[in-house]
Coordinates of C-alpha atoms in Angstrom, one line a residue:
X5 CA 31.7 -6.0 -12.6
X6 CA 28.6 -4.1 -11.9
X7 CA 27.1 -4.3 -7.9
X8 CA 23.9 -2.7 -9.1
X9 CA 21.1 -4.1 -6.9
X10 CA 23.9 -5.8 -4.3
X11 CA 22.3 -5.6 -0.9
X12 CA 23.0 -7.4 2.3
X13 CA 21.1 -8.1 5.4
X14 CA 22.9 -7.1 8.7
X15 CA 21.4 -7.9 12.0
X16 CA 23.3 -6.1 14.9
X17 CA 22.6 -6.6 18.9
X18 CA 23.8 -2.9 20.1
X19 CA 24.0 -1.8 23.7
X20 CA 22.9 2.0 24.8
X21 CA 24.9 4.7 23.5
X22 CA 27.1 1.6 21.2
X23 CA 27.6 1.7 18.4
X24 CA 28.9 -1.0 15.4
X25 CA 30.4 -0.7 12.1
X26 CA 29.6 -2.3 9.2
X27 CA 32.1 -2.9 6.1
X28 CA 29.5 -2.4 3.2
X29 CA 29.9 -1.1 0.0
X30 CA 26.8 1.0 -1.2
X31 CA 24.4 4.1 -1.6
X32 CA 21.4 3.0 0.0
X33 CA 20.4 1.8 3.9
X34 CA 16.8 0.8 5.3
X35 CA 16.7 -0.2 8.7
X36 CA 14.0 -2.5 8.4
X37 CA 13.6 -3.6 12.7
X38 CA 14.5 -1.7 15.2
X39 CA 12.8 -2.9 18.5
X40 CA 11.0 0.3 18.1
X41 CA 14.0 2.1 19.0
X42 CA 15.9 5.1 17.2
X43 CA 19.5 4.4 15.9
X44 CA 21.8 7.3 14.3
X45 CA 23.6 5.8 10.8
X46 CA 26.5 7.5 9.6
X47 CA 28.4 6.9 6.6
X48 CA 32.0 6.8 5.8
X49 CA 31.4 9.9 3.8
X50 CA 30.2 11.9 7.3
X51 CA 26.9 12.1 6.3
X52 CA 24.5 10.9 9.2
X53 CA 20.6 10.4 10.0
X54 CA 18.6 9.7 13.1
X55 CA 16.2 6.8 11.8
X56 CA 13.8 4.7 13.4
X57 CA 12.2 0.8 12.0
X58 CA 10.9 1.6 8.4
X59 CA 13.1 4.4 6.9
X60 CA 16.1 4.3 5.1
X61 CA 17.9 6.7 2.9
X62 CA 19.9 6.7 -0.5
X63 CA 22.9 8.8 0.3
X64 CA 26.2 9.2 -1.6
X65 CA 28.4 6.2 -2.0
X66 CA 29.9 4.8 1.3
X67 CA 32.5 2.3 2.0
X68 CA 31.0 1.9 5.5
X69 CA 28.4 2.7 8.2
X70 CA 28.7 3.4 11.3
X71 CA 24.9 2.4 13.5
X72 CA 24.6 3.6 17.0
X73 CA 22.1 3.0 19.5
X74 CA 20.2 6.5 20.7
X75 CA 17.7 4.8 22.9
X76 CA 18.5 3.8 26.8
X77 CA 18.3 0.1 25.9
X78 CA 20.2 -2.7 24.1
X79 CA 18.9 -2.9 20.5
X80 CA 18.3 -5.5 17.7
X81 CA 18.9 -3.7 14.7
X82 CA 17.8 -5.6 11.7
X83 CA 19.0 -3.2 8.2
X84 CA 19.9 -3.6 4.5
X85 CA 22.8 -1.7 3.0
X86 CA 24.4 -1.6 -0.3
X87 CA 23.8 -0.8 -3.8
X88 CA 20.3 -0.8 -5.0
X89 CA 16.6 0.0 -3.7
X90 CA 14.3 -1.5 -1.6
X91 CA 10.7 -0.9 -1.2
X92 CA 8.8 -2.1 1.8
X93 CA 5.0 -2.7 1.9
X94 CA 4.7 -2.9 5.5
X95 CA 1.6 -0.9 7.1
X96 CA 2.7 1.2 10.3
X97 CA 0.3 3.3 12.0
X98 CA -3.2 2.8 12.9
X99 CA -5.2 1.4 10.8
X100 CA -9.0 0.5 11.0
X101 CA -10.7 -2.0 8.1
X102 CA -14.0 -0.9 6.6
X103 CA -16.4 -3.3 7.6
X104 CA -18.0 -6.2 5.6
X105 CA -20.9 -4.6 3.3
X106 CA -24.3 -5.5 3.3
X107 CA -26.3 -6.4 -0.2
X108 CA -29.5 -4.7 -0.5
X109 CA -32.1 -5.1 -2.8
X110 CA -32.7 -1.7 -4.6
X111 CA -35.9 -3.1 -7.0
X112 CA -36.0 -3.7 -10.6
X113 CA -36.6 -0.4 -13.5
X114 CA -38.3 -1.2 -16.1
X115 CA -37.9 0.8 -19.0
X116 CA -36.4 3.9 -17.6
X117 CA -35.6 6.1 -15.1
X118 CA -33.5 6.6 -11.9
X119 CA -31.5 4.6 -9.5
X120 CA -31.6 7.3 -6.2
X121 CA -28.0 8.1 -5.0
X122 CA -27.1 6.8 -1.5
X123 CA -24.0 8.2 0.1
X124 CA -23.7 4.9 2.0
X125 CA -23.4 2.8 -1.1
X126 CA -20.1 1.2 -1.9
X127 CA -21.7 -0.5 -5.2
X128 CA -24.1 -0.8 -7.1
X129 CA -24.7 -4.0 -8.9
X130 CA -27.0 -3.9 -12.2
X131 CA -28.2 -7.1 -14.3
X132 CA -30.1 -6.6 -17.6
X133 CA -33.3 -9.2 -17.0
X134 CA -32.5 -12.3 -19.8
X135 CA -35.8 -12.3 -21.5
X136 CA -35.3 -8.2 -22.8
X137 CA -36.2 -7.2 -26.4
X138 CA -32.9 -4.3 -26.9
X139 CA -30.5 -3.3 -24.6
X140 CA -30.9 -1.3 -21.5
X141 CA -28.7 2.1 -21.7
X142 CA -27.4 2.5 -17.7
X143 CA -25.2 5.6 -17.3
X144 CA -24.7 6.0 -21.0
X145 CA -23.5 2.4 -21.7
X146 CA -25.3 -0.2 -23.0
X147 CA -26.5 -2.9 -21.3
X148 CA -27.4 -5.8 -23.4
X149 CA -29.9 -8.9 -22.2
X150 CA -28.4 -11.2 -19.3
X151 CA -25.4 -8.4 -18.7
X152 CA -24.1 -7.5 -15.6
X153 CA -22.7 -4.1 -14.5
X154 CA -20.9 -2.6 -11.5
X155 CA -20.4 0.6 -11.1
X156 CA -18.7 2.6 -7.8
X157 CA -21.1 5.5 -7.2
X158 CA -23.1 7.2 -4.6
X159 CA -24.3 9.4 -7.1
X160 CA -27.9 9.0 -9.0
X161 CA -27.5 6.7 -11.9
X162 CA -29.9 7.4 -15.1
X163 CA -31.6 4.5 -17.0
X164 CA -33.1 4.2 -19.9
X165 CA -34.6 1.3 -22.7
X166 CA -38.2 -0.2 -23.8
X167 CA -41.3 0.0 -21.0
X168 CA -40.9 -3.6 -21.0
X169 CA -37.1 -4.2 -20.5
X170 CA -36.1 -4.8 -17.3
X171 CA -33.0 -3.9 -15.0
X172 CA -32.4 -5.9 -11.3
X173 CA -30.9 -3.4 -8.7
X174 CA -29.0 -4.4 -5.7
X175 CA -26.3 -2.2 -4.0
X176 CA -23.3 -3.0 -1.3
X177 CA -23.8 -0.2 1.6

């Protein structure tokens, strides 16, 4: 009988300088909650690590662990220990979101030439006019009538076609 990928959610209420055992079979621990508190894990092999909400550890195989509360108030301890892996995708730190972009209007090309760069720019958004003869060539790729392109550059962008094929410009800064 294989355990591979056997884990088990443990929720523990420990008071300060307490400590619990818990009967798991395994080779991996992530204390997932903590109360924003530290807690010390040991295993039955006599390994041990000072961990905090988030982190975890795969250690050598244990038939128990040992949790105890390092901070000066009772704890709700929320971990996951067996046999197996698990990855977490929760954001911790600060974090600021980039603001919504704006869509600007950059002008049309025709024929050839350059769009500028602009270190603001998050986009830039490119639409061969409908009603063009050949195909517009926009950073070396081809652009044929009615097509659409986005590329993500602040760099200068180099167009070329007909004189009377047109490309629309807009960009998100």
């Amino acid at each position: 009988m294989s355990t591979q990928g056997a884990l088990r959610d443990y929720v523990l209420n420990i008071e300060p300088g307490a400590e619990q055992l818990i009967q798991a079979i395994g080779n991996y621990f992530n204390v997932i909650d903590a109360a924003g508190g530290r807690v010390k894990v040991s295993t039955s092999r006599g390994d041990a690590f000072d961990v905090e909400e988030g982190q975890g550890a795969r250690v050598r195989d244990f038939e128990s662990l040992r949790v105890r509360n390092e901070s000066g108030v009772t704890l709700r301890v929320r971990m996951l220990a067996g046999t197996g892996d698990f990855q977490s995708v929760r954001t911790t730190g600060s974090v600021s979101p980039k603001p919504a972009g704006s869509f600007v209007a950059v002008g049309d090309i025709a024929g050839g030439g350059t769009i500028p760069a602009n270190a603001d720019r998050r986009e830039i958004i490119m639409r061969a006019k409908t009603d063009n003869v050949g195909a517009l060539t926009v950073a070396g790729l081809p652009l044929e009538p009615g097509d659409a392109l986005t590329l993500d550059v602040t760099g200068s962008v180099a167009v070329s076609g007909d004189a009377g094929d047109i490309l629309h410009v807009a960009e998100v800064v």
